[in-house]
Amino acid sequence: MTDNKLNYIGPIPKMLTFEQDRPAWWKRIPVAALLVVALPTLLAAIYFLLIASPRYVSEAQFIVRSANQNAPSTIGAALQGVGLAPTQTDAFAVHKYITSRDSLRELSQRYEMSAILAPPGADAFSRYPRPWEDRSTEGLYKGFQRFVTVGFDSTTGISTVRVEAFRARDAQALTEALLAGGEQLVNRMNDRAAADAVAQARQSQEEARTRLGAAQMQLTAFRNREQFIDPELAAREGSQLIGGLQAEVAGLRAARAQVASEAPNSPQLSTFDARIRAYESQIDTERARLAGAAGSLATKISAYESLALARELADRELTQATAAVINAEQEARRQKLYLDRVVSPSLPDKPAQPRRWAAVLTVFVSSLLAYGVGWLIWAGVREHRQD
């Protein structure tokens, strides 16, 4: 008698394979990944794709240069090629002005900045003020800085100013106003530099003119007091007179000697002697008037020469000061700065900000990196505990 066998053909029951049911894929995602990666990316996508207000960007480029700025040398061009061009501090002054409170105050005098930075319909995280900001002057300044940026290219020396606004016309108007304010700042810097340089030169010129006038007055007072226009000329005339008298004395002595040799007892000899004594007395008088006596011309000439020298020095100083004024004016013109517009403020025809998909991708990549770093740290801590 044979036994009948029952054979089962079909899938093996799960209870016999000891296999467990695998959860759904979304249940296998770690909660930390959802919180660190998925949630921020979702919020960023909702904000940037659905809520963020479009902003228009107006851009302008300018360069600040001096009138005598020369082309760079071969070495300078090589340094510029590797990004080692010298910085332009004057351009940086314009940069600071554009993002300063002064520029905001001047813009507020022309435009209603609160209305431009917070028009109807703008989202709460883009406009001014944001939910955590207050409506104050300092808050307006901080909000203004979010909408204005200035950059500088060290290889070309060109500066770029970018202004964001919720309307295209507002962005262009603000950019134009900021450039106009920068030009006014450069003009004020030119005026102040020229005024300082020329003012110092003019002050030296006035001081030299004052000293020349004082020296001339002293010389005039001396002439009036001594009744001499030029004591040196009087001394020369006195010397010529003494020379003439000596020549007369020599002639008389020669004539007397001739008469005495021909007629020793001639009555003319006494006449010659009287005339010689008179001439010699006059010579002594003229010599005493020139030098030796307390009131002689030598003392007066010394004082006159001192006064004349002081006047000559003052005159030279005035000449040099006048030349310095002319040089200062010319140098001020050569050193004058100019703000030249390379690119005028543009009128955007479509919004450039925010870059929605780029912003979402940035949030996703950043969150993913943060999660990866955190997971590596946690894995290292867990392995250390197991050891």
mmCIF file of C-alpha atoms in Angstrom:
data_model
loop_
_atom_site.group_PDB
_atom_site.id
_atom_site.type_symbol
_atom_site.label_atom_id
_atom_site.label_comp_id
_atom_site.label_asym_id
_atom_site.label_seq_id
_atom_site.Cartn_x
_atom_site.Cartn_y
_atom_site.Cartn_z
ATOM 1 C CA MET A 1 0.000 0.000 0.000
ATOM 2 C CA THR A 2 1.477 3.242 -1.043
ATOM 3 C CA ASP A 3 1.082 6.670 0.727
ATOM 4 C CA ASN A 4 -0.308 9.571 -1.254
ATOM 5 C CA LYS A 5 1.902 12.773 -1.141
ATOM 6 C CA LEU A 6 0.483 16.255 -1.508
ATOM 7 C CA ASN A 7 2.859 18.633 -3.327
ATOM 8 C CA TYR A 8 2.253 22.479 -3.039
ATOM 9 C CA ILE A 9 3.284 24.524 -5.981
ATOM 10 C CA GLY A 10 3.230 28.307 -5.454
ATOM 11 C CA PRO A 11 4.929 31.128 -3.591
ATOM 12 C CA ILE A 12 6.372 30.410 -0.198
ATOM 13 C CA PRO A 13 4.455 32.124 2.575
ATOM 14 C CA LYS A 14 6.242 35.068 4.177
ATOM 15 C CA MET A 15 5.957 33.550 7.627
ATOM 16 C CA LEU A 16 8.054 30.628 6.432
ATOM 17 C CA THR A 17 10.778 32.879 4.877
ATOM 18 C CA PHE A 18 11.144 35.001 8.018
ATOM 19 C CA GLU A 19 11.216 38.187 5.849
ATOM 20 C CA GLN A 20 9.934 41.477 7.250
ATOM 21 C CA ASP A 21 7.892 44.051 5.336
ATOM 22 C CA ARG A 22 10.032 46.970 4.069
ATOM 23 C CA PRO A 23 8.577 50.379 4.920
ATOM 24 C CA ALA A 24 7.741 52.893 2.208
ATOM 25 C CA TRP A 25 10.632 54.915 0.767
ATOM 26 C CA TRP A 26 9.504 58.131 2.344
ATOM 27 C CA LYS A 27 9.522 56.438 5.742
ATOM 28 C CA ARG A 28 13.152 55.435 5.239
ATOM 29 C CA ILE A 29 14.294 59.094 4.957
ATOM 30 C CA PRO A 30 15.895 60.254 8.249
ATOM 31 C CA VAL A 31 13.971 62.865 10.157
ATOM 32 C CA ALA A 32 17.121 64.979 10.425
ATOM 33 C CA ALA A 33 17.396 65.126 6.636
ATOM 34 C CA LEU A 34 13.811 66.289 6.432
ATOM 35 C CA LEU A 35 14.407 69.029 8.981
ATOM 36 C CA VAL A 36 17.811 70.164 7.739
ATOM 37 C CA VAL A 37 17.482 69.719 3.965
ATOM 38 C CA ALA A 38 13.912 69.267 2.827
ATOM 39 C CA LEU A 39 12.199 71.835 5.031
ATOM 40 C CA PRO A 40 14.563 74.796 4.279
ATOM 41 C CA THR A 41 14.493 73.960 0.568
ATOM 42 C CA LEU A 42 10.699 73.820 0.599
ATOM 43 C CA LEU A 43 10.435 77.134 2.416
ATOM 44 C CA ALA A 44 12.954 78.724 0.022
ATOM 45 C CA ALA A 45 11.016 77.400 -2.970
ATOM 46 C CA ILE A 46 7.756 78.775 -1.598
ATOM 47 C CA TYR A 47 9.277 82.174 -0.901
ATOM 48 C CA PHE A 48 11.406 82.683 -4.006
ATOM 49 C CA LEU A 49 9.008 81.070 -6.501
ATOM 50 C CA LEU A 50 5.702 82.325 -5.128
ATOM 51 C CA ILE A 51 6.188 85.236 -2.719
ATOM 52 C CA ALA A 52 9.400 87.201 -3.491
ATOM 53 C CA SER A 53 8.718 90.460 -5.309
ATOM 54 C CA PRO A 54 10.674 91.124 -8.515
ATOM 55 C CA ARG A 55 13.304 93.876 -8.290
ATOM 56 C CA TYR A 56 14.801 95.892 -11.146
ATOM 57 C CA VAL A 57 18.514 96.660 -11.231
ATOM 58 C CA SER A 58 19.957 99.807 -12.821
ATOM 59 C CA GLU A 59 23.717 99.790 -13.369
ATOM 60 C CA ALA A 60 26.186 102.550 -14.191
ATOM 61 C CA GLN A 61 29.965 102.668 -14.508
ATOM 62 C CA PHE A 62 32.313 105.583 -13.927
ATOM 63 C CA ILE A 63 35.981 106.387 -13.468
ATOM 64 C CA VAL A 64 37.655 109.056 -11.337
ATOM 65 C CA ARG A 65 40.799 110.461 -12.938
ATOM 66 C CA SER A 66 42.952 113.567 -12.866
ATOM 67 C CA ALA A 67 43.638 115.903 -15.769
ATOM 68 C CA ASN A 68 47.343 114.985 -15.938
ATOM 69 C CA GLN A 69 46.861 111.248 -15.542
ATOM 70 C CA ASN A 70 49.306 109.564 -17.911
ATOM 71 C CA ALA A 71 49.118 106.198 -19.573
ATOM 72 C CA PRO A 72 50.671 103.413 -17.494
ATOM 73 C CA SER A 73 54.246 102.368 -18.218
ATOM 74 C CA THR A 74 55.249 98.907 -19.366
ATOM 75 C CA ILE A 75 55.819 97.765 -15.779
ATOM 76 C CA GLY A 76 52.552 99.385 -14.694
ATOM 77 C CA ALA A 77 50.672 97.624 -17.477
ATOM 78 C CA ALA A 78 52.258 94.320 -16.466
ATOM 79 C CA LEU A 79 51.244 94.874 -12.838
ATOM 80 C CA GLN A 80 47.722 95.718 -13.943
ATOM 81 C CA GLY A 81 47.657 92.489 -15.925
ATOM 82 C CA VAL A 82 48.182 90.451 -12.758
ATOM 83 C CA GLY A 83 45.772 92.529 -10.712
ATOM 84 C CA LEU A 84 48.345 94.674 -8.887
ATOM 85 C CA ALA A 85 47.240 98.056 -10.187
ATOM 86 C CA PRO A 86 47.492 100.924 -7.702
ATOM 87 C CA THR A 87 44.288 101.749 -5.884
ATOM 88 C CA GLN A 88 42.482 105.012 -6.488
ATOM 89 C CA THR A 89 41.610 106.534 -3.155
ATOM 90 C CA ASP A 90 39.636 109.305 -4.836
ATOM 91 C CA ALA A 91 37.318 106.709 -6.382
ATOM 92 C CA PHE A 92 36.949 105.057 -2.990
ATOM 93 C CA ALA A 93 35.878 108.398 -1.535
ATOM 94 C CA VAL A 94 33.066 108.472 -4.097
ATOM 95 C CA HIS A 95 32.191 104.873 -3.151
ATOM 96 C CA LYS A 96 31.896 105.830 0.507
ATOM 97 C CA TYR A 97 29.737 108.801 -0.370
ATOM 98 C CA ILE A 98 27.318 106.750 -2.491
ATOM 99 C CA THR A 99 26.583 104.409 0.427
ATOM 100 C CA SER A 100 26.719 107.108 3.109
ATOM 101 C CA ARG A 101 24.078 108.862 5.147
ATOM 102 C CA ASP A 102 24.823 112.095 3.296
ATOM 103 C CA SER A 103 23.756 110.603 -0.027
ATOM 104 C CA LEU A 104 20.625 109.154 1.602
ATOM 105 C CA ARG A 105 19.787 112.557 3.066
ATOM 106 C CA GLU A 106 20.195 114.227 -0.325
ATOM 107 C CA LEU A 107 18.070 111.541 -1.985
ATOM 108 C CA SER A 108 15.394 111.980 0.688
ATOM 109 C CA GLN A 109 15.207 115.680 -0.188
ATOM 110 C CA ARG A 110 14.351 114.787 -3.803
ATOM 111 C CA TYR A 111 12.420 111.522 -3.473
ATOM 112 C CA GLU A 112 10.125 109.803 -1.000
ATOM 113 C CA MET A 113 12.557 107.018 -0.124
ATOM 114 C CA SER A 114 10.124 105.132 2.100
ATOM 115 C CA ALA A 115 7.676 104.856 -0.799
ATOM 116 C CA ILE A 116 10.405 103.781 -3.222
ATOM 117 C CA LEU A 117 11.788 101.094 -0.898
ATOM 118 C CA ALA A 118 8.356 99.849 0.172
ATOM 119 C CA PRO A 119 5.828 100.198 -2.677
ATOM 120 C CA PRO A 120 2.402 98.563 -2.458
ATOM 121 C CA GLY A 121 2.591 94.845 -3.169
ATOM 122 C CA ALA A 122 6.230 94.336 -2.172
ATOM 123 C CA ASP A 123 6.806 91.273 -0.014
ATOM 124 C CA ALA A 124 7.656 91.735 3.638
ATOM 125 C CA PHE A 125 11.145 90.241 3.403
ATOM 126 C CA SER A 126 12.352 92.397 0.492
ATOM 127 C CA ARG A 127 10.939 95.834 1.236
ATOM 128 C CA TYR A 128 11.818 98.335 3.929
ATOM 129 C CA PRO A 129 11.171 97.849 6.765
ATOM 130 C CA ARG A 130 11.315 94.089 7.146
ATOM 131 C CA PRO A 131 9.326 92.559 10.026
ATOM 132 C CA TRP A 132 12.229 92.851 12.459
ATOM 133 C CA GLU A 133 13.232 96.386 11.394
ATOM 134 C CA ASP A 134 11.884 99.676 12.707
ATOM 135 C CA ARG A 135 10.876 102.835 10.882
ATOM 136 C CA SER A 136 13.690 105.128 11.966
ATOM 137 C CA THR A 137 16.435 107.090 10.285
ATOM 138 C CA GLU A 138 18.979 104.435 11.167
ATOM 139 C CA GLY A 139 16.646 101.702 9.967
ATOM 140 C CA LEU A 140 16.110 103.534 6.679
ATOM 141 C CA TYR A 141 19.872 103.832 6.242
ATOM 142 C CA LYS A 142 20.384 100.108 6.804
ATOM 143 C CA GLY A 143 17.571 99.334 4.395
ATOM 144 C CA PHE A 144 19.057 101.718 1.828
ATOM 145 C CA GLN A 145 22.354 99.846 1.964
ATOM 146 C CA ARG A 146 20.573 96.652 0.937
ATOM 147 C CA PHE A 147 19.479 98.264 -2.317
ATOM 148 C CA VAL A 148 22.771 99.978 -3.302
ATOM 149 C CA THR A 149 26.107 98.287 -4.008
ATOM 150 C CA VAL A 150 29.352 99.705 -5.388
ATOM 151 C CA GLY A 151 32.194 97.682 -6.890
ATOM 152 C CA PHE A 152 35.676 98.508 -8.146
ATOM 153 C CA ASP A 153 37.785 96.819 -10.826
ATOM 154 C CA SER A 154 41.434 97.265 -9.850
ATOM 155 C CA THR A 155 42.696 96.266 -13.315
ATOM 156 C CA THR A 156 40.785 98.987 -15.177
ATOM 157 C CA GLY A 157 40.044 101.513 -12.425
ATOM 158 C CA ILE A 158 36.346 101.470 -13.363
ATOM 159 C CA SER A 159 33.746 101.608 -10.604
ATOM 160 C CA THR A 160 30.290 100.077 -10.912
ATOM 161 C CA VAL A 161 27.227 101.207 -8.963
ATOM 162 C CA ARG A 162 24.123 98.978 -8.892
ATOM 163 C CA VAL A 163 20.776 100.126 -7.514
ATOM 164 C CA GLU A 164 17.810 97.824 -6.931
ATOM 165 C CA ALA A 165 14.216 99.020 -6.804
ATOM 166 C CA PHE A 166 10.774 97.582 -7.230
ATOM 167 C CA ARG A 167 10.132 99.827 -10.235
ATOM 168 C CA ALA A 168 12.503 100.296 -13.190
ATOM 169 C CA ARG A 169 12.128 104.083 -13.261
ATOM 170 C CA ASP A 170 12.947 104.328 -9.559
ATOM 171 C CA ALA A 171 16.133 102.299 -10.005
ATOM 172 C CA GLN A 172 17.323 104.498 -12.874
ATOM 173 C CA ALA A 173 16.415 107.744 -11.063
ATOM 174 C CA LEU A 174 18.271 106.737 -7.899
ATOM 175 C CA THR A 175 21.356 105.702 -9.884
ATOM 176 C CA GLU A 176 21.361 109.016 -11.744
ATOM 177 C CA ALA A 177 20.996 110.945 -8.488
ATOM 178 C CA LEU A 178 23.844 109.019 -6.845
ATOM 179 C CA LEU A 179 26.161 109.711 -9.795
ATOM 180 C CA ALA A 180 25.237 113.389 -9.713
ATOM 181 C CA GLY A 181 26.020 113.475 -6.002
ATOM 182 C CA GLY A 182 29.370 111.794 -6.657
ATOM 183 C CA GLU A 183 30.204 114.443 -9.268
ATOM 184 C CA GLN A 184 29.345 117.178 -6.788
ATOM 185 C CA LEU A 185 31.596 115.526 -4.209
ATOM 186 C CA VAL A 186 34.501 115.468 -6.696
ATOM 187 C CA ASN A 187 33.881 119.141 -7.511
ATOM 188 C CA ARG A 188 33.907 120.015 -3.812
ATOM 189 C CA MET A 189 37.163 118.116 -3.373
ATOM 190 C CA ASN A 190 38.654 120.040 -6.316
ATOM 191 C CA ASP A 191 37.489 123.383 -4.973
ATOM 192 C CA ARG A 192 38.819 122.683 -1.492
ATOM 193 C CA ALA A 193 42.205 121.433 -2.715
ATOM 194 C CA ALA A 194 42.604 124.376 -5.087
ATOM 195 C CA ALA A 195 41.424 126.862 -2.471
ATOM 196 C CA ASP A 196 43.848 125.524 0.145
ATOM 197 C CA ALA A 197 46.855 125.516 -2.184
ATOM 198 C CA VAL A 198 46.139 128.924 -3.704
ATOM 199 C CA ALA A 199 45.125 130.441 -0.357
ATOM 200 C CA GLN A 200 48.459 129.565 1.209
ATOM 201 C CA ALA A 201 50.328 130.992 -1.763
ATOM 202 C CA ARG A 202 48.221 134.167 -1.697
ATOM 203 C CA GLN A 203 48.803 134.550 2.032
ATOM 204 C CA SER A 204 52.563 134.366 1.457
ATOM 205 C CA GLN A 205 52.166 136.913 -1.329
ATOM 206 C CA GLU A 206 50.265 139.327 0.917
ATOM 207 C CA GLU A 207 52.874 138.956 3.661
ATOM 208 C CA ALA A 208 55.660 139.663 1.164
ATOM 209 C CA ARG A 209 53.763 142.686 -0.147
ATOM 210 C CA THR A 210 53.345 143.968 3.416
ATOM 211 C CA ARG A 211 57.054 143.578 4.127
ATOM 212 C CA LEU A 212 57.919 145.341 0.872
ATOM 213 C CA GLY A 213 55.629 148.233 1.759
ATOM 214 C CA ALA A 214 57.182 148.553 5.222
ATOM 215 C CA ALA A 215 60.716 148.532 3.759
ATOM 216 C CA GLN A 216 59.732 151.177 1.208
ATOM 217 C CA MET A 217 58.225 153.388 3.909
ATOM 218 C CA GLN A 218 61.383 153.138 6.022
ATOM 219 C CA LEU A 219 63.518 154.050 3.015
ATOM 220 C CA THR A 220 61.293 157.023 2.210
ATOM 221 C CA ALA A 221 61.413 158.228 5.818
ATOM 222 C CA PHE A 222 65.218 158.005 5.752
ATOM 223 C CA ARG A 223 65.404 160.088 2.576
ATOM 224 C CA ASN A 224 63.072 162.720 3.968
ATOM 225 C CA ARG A 225 64.999 162.859 7.223
ATOM 226 C CA GLU A 226 68.486 163.019 5.673
ATOM 227 C CA GLN A 227 67.336 165.031 2.631
ATOM 228 C CA PHE A 228 69.086 162.646 0.279
ATOM 229 C CA ILE A 229 67.493 160.744 -2.537
ATOM 230 C CA ASP A 230 70.561 158.534 -2.842
ATOM 231 C CA PRO A 231 73.488 158.963 -0.391
ATOM 232 C CA GLU A 232 75.646 156.813 -2.610
ATOM 233 C CA LEU A 233 75.145 159.236 -5.477
ATOM 234 C CA ALA A 234 75.987 162.141 -3.176
ATOM 235 C CA ALA A 235 79.135 160.314 -2.082
ATOM 236 C CA ARG A 236 80.154 159.775 -5.682
ATOM 237 C CA GLU A 237 79.569 163.433 -6.449
ATOM 238 C CA GLY A 238 81.612 164.394 -3.363
ATOM 239 C CA SER A 239 84.442 162.115 -4.480
ATOM 240 C CA GLN A 240 84.388 163.682 -7.912
ATOM 241 C CA LEU A 241 84.473 167.152 -6.338
ATOM 242 C CA ILE A 242 87.484 166.198 -4.199
ATOM 243 C CA GLY A 243 89.200 164.841 -7.258
ATOM 244 C CA GLY A 244 88.586 168.102 -9.127
ATOM 245 C CA LEU A 245 89.874 170.167 -6.209
ATOM 246 C CA GLN A 246 93.004 168.030 -5.980
ATOM 247 C CA ALA A 247 93.556 168.526 -9.681
ATOM 248 C CA GLU A 248 93.240 172.307 -9.192
ATOM 249 C CA VAL A 249 95.710 172.182 -6.287
ATOM 250 C CA ALA A 250 98.150 170.209 -8.403
ATOM 251 C CA GLY A 251 97.803 172.775 -11.206
ATOM 252 C CA LEU A 252 98.323 175.676 -8.821
ATOM 253 C CA ARG A 253 101.390 174.048 -7.275
ATOM 254 C CA ALA A 254 102.857 173.519 -10.726
ATOM 255 C CA ALA A 255 102.141 177.143 -11.704
ATOM 256 C CA ARG A 256 103.642 178.478 -8.442
ATOM 257 C CA ALA A 257 106.735 176.345 -8.909
ATOM 258 C CA GLN A 258 107.172 177.761 -12.419
ATOM 259 C CA VAL A 259 106.731 181.364 -11.223
ATOM 260 C CA ALA A 260 109.078 180.787 -8.289
ATOM 261 C CA SER A 261 111.775 179.436 -10.573
ATOM 262 C CA GLU A 262 111.486 182.403 -12.906
ATOM 263 C CA ALA A 263 110.892 185.159 -10.335
ATOM 264 C CA PRO A 264 111.493 184.102 -6.735
ATOM 265 C CA ASN A 265 110.324 187.485 -5.390
ATOM 266 C CA SER A 266 107.198 187.692 -7.544
ATOM 267 C CA PRO A 267 104.072 188.976 -5.720
ATOM 268 C CA GLN A 268 102.052 186.228 -7.439
ATOM 269 C CA LEU A 269 103.555 183.620 -5.123
ATOM 270 C CA SER A 270 101.460 184.775 -2.208
ATOM 271 C CA THR A 271 98.361 184.641 -4.372
ATOM 272 C CA PHE A 272 99.181 181.071 -5.368
ATOM 273 C CA ASP A 273 99.744 180.143 -1.750
ATOM 274 C CA ALA A 274 96.390 181.592 -0.681
ATOM 275 C CA ARG A 275 94.544 179.771 -3.432
ATOM 276 C CA ILE A 276 96.302 176.483 -2.614
ATOM 277 C CA ARG A 277 95.403 176.821 1.077
ATOM 278 C CA ALA A 278 91.777 177.555 0.148
ATOM 279 C CA TYR A 279 91.554 174.523 -2.119
ATOM 280 C CA GLU A 280 93.170 172.271 0.491
ATOM 281 C CA SER A 281 90.763 173.547 3.150
ATOM 282 C CA GLN A 282 87.842 172.755 0.853
ATOM 283 C CA ILE A 283 89.249 169.284 0.224
ATOM 284 C CA ASP A 284 89.478 168.664 3.995
ATOM 285 C CA THR A 285 85.893 169.834 4.410
ATOM 286 C CA GLU A 286 84.608 167.556 1.650
ATOM 287 C CA ARG A 287 86.524 164.613 3.057
ATOM 288 C CA ALA A 288 85.088 165.204 6.512
ATOM 289 C CA ARG A 289 81.610 165.337 4.970
ATOM 290 C CA LEU A 290 82.196 161.954 3.300
ATOM 291 C CA ALA A 291 83.812 160.078 6.184
ATOM 292 C CA GLY A 292 85.244 160.528 9.634
ATOM 293 C CA ALA A 293 82.702 162.863 11.231
ATOM 294 C CA ALA A 294 79.641 161.783 13.213
ATOM 295 C CA GLY A 295 77.258 163.028 10.523
ATOM 296 C CA SER A 296 79.334 161.950 7.541
ATOM 297 C CA LEU A 297 77.910 160.288 4.487
ATOM 298 C CA ALA A 298 79.611 156.995 5.352
ATOM 299 C CA THR A 299 77.288 156.472 8.322
ATOM 300 C CA LYS A 300 74.259 157.468 6.266
ATOM 301 C CA ILE A 301 75.302 155.225 3.390
ATOM 302 C CA SER A 302 75.520 152.247 5.771
ATOM 303 C CA ALA A 303 71.979 152.851 7.025
ATOM 304 C CA TYR A 304 70.774 153.503 3.476
ATOM 305 C CA GLU A 305 72.332 150.284 2.182
ATOM 306 C CA SER A 306 70.661 148.287 4.964
ATOM 307 C CA LEU A 307 67.273 149.777 4.094
ATOM 308 C CA ALA A 308 67.858 149.318 0.367
ATOM 309 C CA LEU A 309 68.895 145.689 0.929
ATOM 310 C CA ALA A 310 65.779 145.042 3.015
ATOM 311 C CA ARG A 311 63.634 146.516 0.238
ATOM 312 C CA GLU A 312 65.401 144.449 -2.415
ATOM 313 C CA LEU A 313 64.932 141.247 -0.408
ATOM 314 C CA ALA A 314 61.265 142.046 0.127
ATOM 315 C CA ASP A 315 60.868 142.750 -3.583
ATOM 316 C CA ARG A 316 62.457 139.399 -4.464
ATOM 317 C CA GLU A 317 60.259 137.647 -1.940
ATOM 318 C CA LEU A 318 57.184 139.262 -3.454
ATOM 319 C CA THR A 319 58.295 138.154 -6.912
ATOM 320 C CA GLN A 320 58.757 134.593 -5.710
ATOM 321 C CA ALA A 321 55.422 134.641 -3.885
ATOM 322 C CA THR A 322 53.673 135.886 -7.014
ATOM 323 C CA ALA A 323 55.278 133.107 -9.037
ATOM 324 C CA ALA A 324 54.184 130.626 -6.348
ATOM 325 C CA VAL A 325 50.577 131.818 -6.691
ATOM 326 C CA ILE A 326 50.689 131.289 -10.442
ATOM 327 C CA ASN A 327 52.267 127.849 -9.999
ATOM 328 C CA ALA A 328 49.668 126.901 -7.378
ATOM 329 C CA GLU A 329 46.830 127.888 -9.703
ATOM 330 C CA GLN A 330 48.352 125.925 -12.574
ATOM 331 C CA GLU A 331 49.037 122.912 -10.353
ATOM 332 C CA ALA A 332 45.470 123.025 -9.052
ATOM 333 C CA ARG A 333 44.209 122.907 -12.621
ATOM 334 C CA ARG A 334 46.535 119.994 -13.423
ATOM 335 C CA GLN A 335 45.526 118.064 -10.291
ATOM 336 C CA LYS A 336 41.819 118.609 -10.851
ATOM 337 C CA LEU A 337 39.760 115.417 -10.626
ATOM 338 C CA TYR A 338 37.038 114.401 -13.028
ATOM 339 C CA LEU A 339 34.265 111.852 -12.698
ATOM 340 C CA ASP A 340 33.735 110.478 -16.186
ATOM 341 C CA ARG A 341 30.762 108.277 -16.898
ATOM 342 C CA VAL A 342 31.744 105.158 -18.760
ATOM 343 C CA VAL A 343 28.207 103.721 -18.805
ATOM 344 C CA SER A 344 25.168 105.874 -18.048
ATOM 345 C CA PRO A 345 22.431 104.571 -15.701
ATOM 346 C CA SER A 346 20.429 101.924 -17.521
ATOM 347 C CA LEU A 347 16.654 101.547 -17.617
ATOM 348 C CA PRO A 348 15.978 97.838 -17.007
ATOM 349 C CA ASP A 349 13.188 96.273 -19.035
ATOM 350 C CA LYS A 350 12.828 93.172 -16.859
ATOM 351 C CA PRO A 351 13.555 92.322 -13.226
ATOM 352 C CA ALA A 352 17.003 90.905 -12.487
ATOM 353 C CA GLN A 353 16.401 90.010 -8.830
ATOM 354 C CA PRO A 354 15.774 87.711 -7.191
ATOM 355 C CA ARG A 355 17.348 84.845 -9.107
ATOM 356 C CA ARG A 356 14.679 82.436 -8.022
ATOM 357 C CA TRP A 357 15.957 79.017 -9.079
ATOM 358 C CA ALA A 358 19.544 79.935 -8.234
ATOM 359 C CA ALA A 359 18.431 80.980 -4.740
ATOM 360 C CA VAL A 360 16.487 77.729 -4.225
ATOM 361 C CA LEU A 361 19.419 75.658 -5.459
ATOM 362 C CA THR A 362 21.774 77.567 -3.172
ATOM 363 C CA VAL A 363 19.578 76.824 -0.161
ATOM 364 C CA PHE A 364 19.356 73.150 -1.137
ATOM 365 C CA VAL A 365 23.110 72.720 -1.626
ATOM 366 C CA SER A 366 23.923 74.606 1.575
ATOM 367 C CA SER A 367 21.435 72.534 3.576
ATOM 368 C CA LEU A 368 22.752 69.328 2.058
ATOM 369 C CA LEU A 369 26.317 70.260 2.949
ATOM 370 C CA ALA A 370 25.272 71.139 6.483
ATOM 371 C CA TYR A 371 23.465 67.822 6.828
ATOM 372 C CA GLY A 372 26.482 65.922 5.445
ATOM 373 C CA VAL A 373 28.853 67.595 7.865
ATOM 374 C CA GLY A 374 26.508 66.941 10.773
ATOM 375 C CA TRP A 375 26.060 63.289 9.787
ATOM 376 C CA LEU A 376 29.847 62.789 9.604
ATOM 377 C CA ILE A 377 30.298 64.337 13.025
ATOM 378 C CA TRP A 378 27.518 62.191 14.516
ATOM 379 C CA ALA A 379 28.947 59.034 12.903
ATOM 380 C CA GLY A 380 32.367 59.786 14.384
ATOM 381 C CA VAL A 381 30.900 60.364 17.842
ATOM 382 C CA ARG A 382 28.879 57.142 17.667
ATOM 383 C CA GLU A 383 31.897 55.104 16.540
ATOM 384 C CA HIS A 384 33.961 56.615 19.344
ATOM 385 C CA ARG A 385 31.323 55.552 21.888
ATOM 386 C CA GLN A 386 31.264 52.008 20.553
ATOM 387 C CA ASP A 387 35.041 51.730 20.921
#
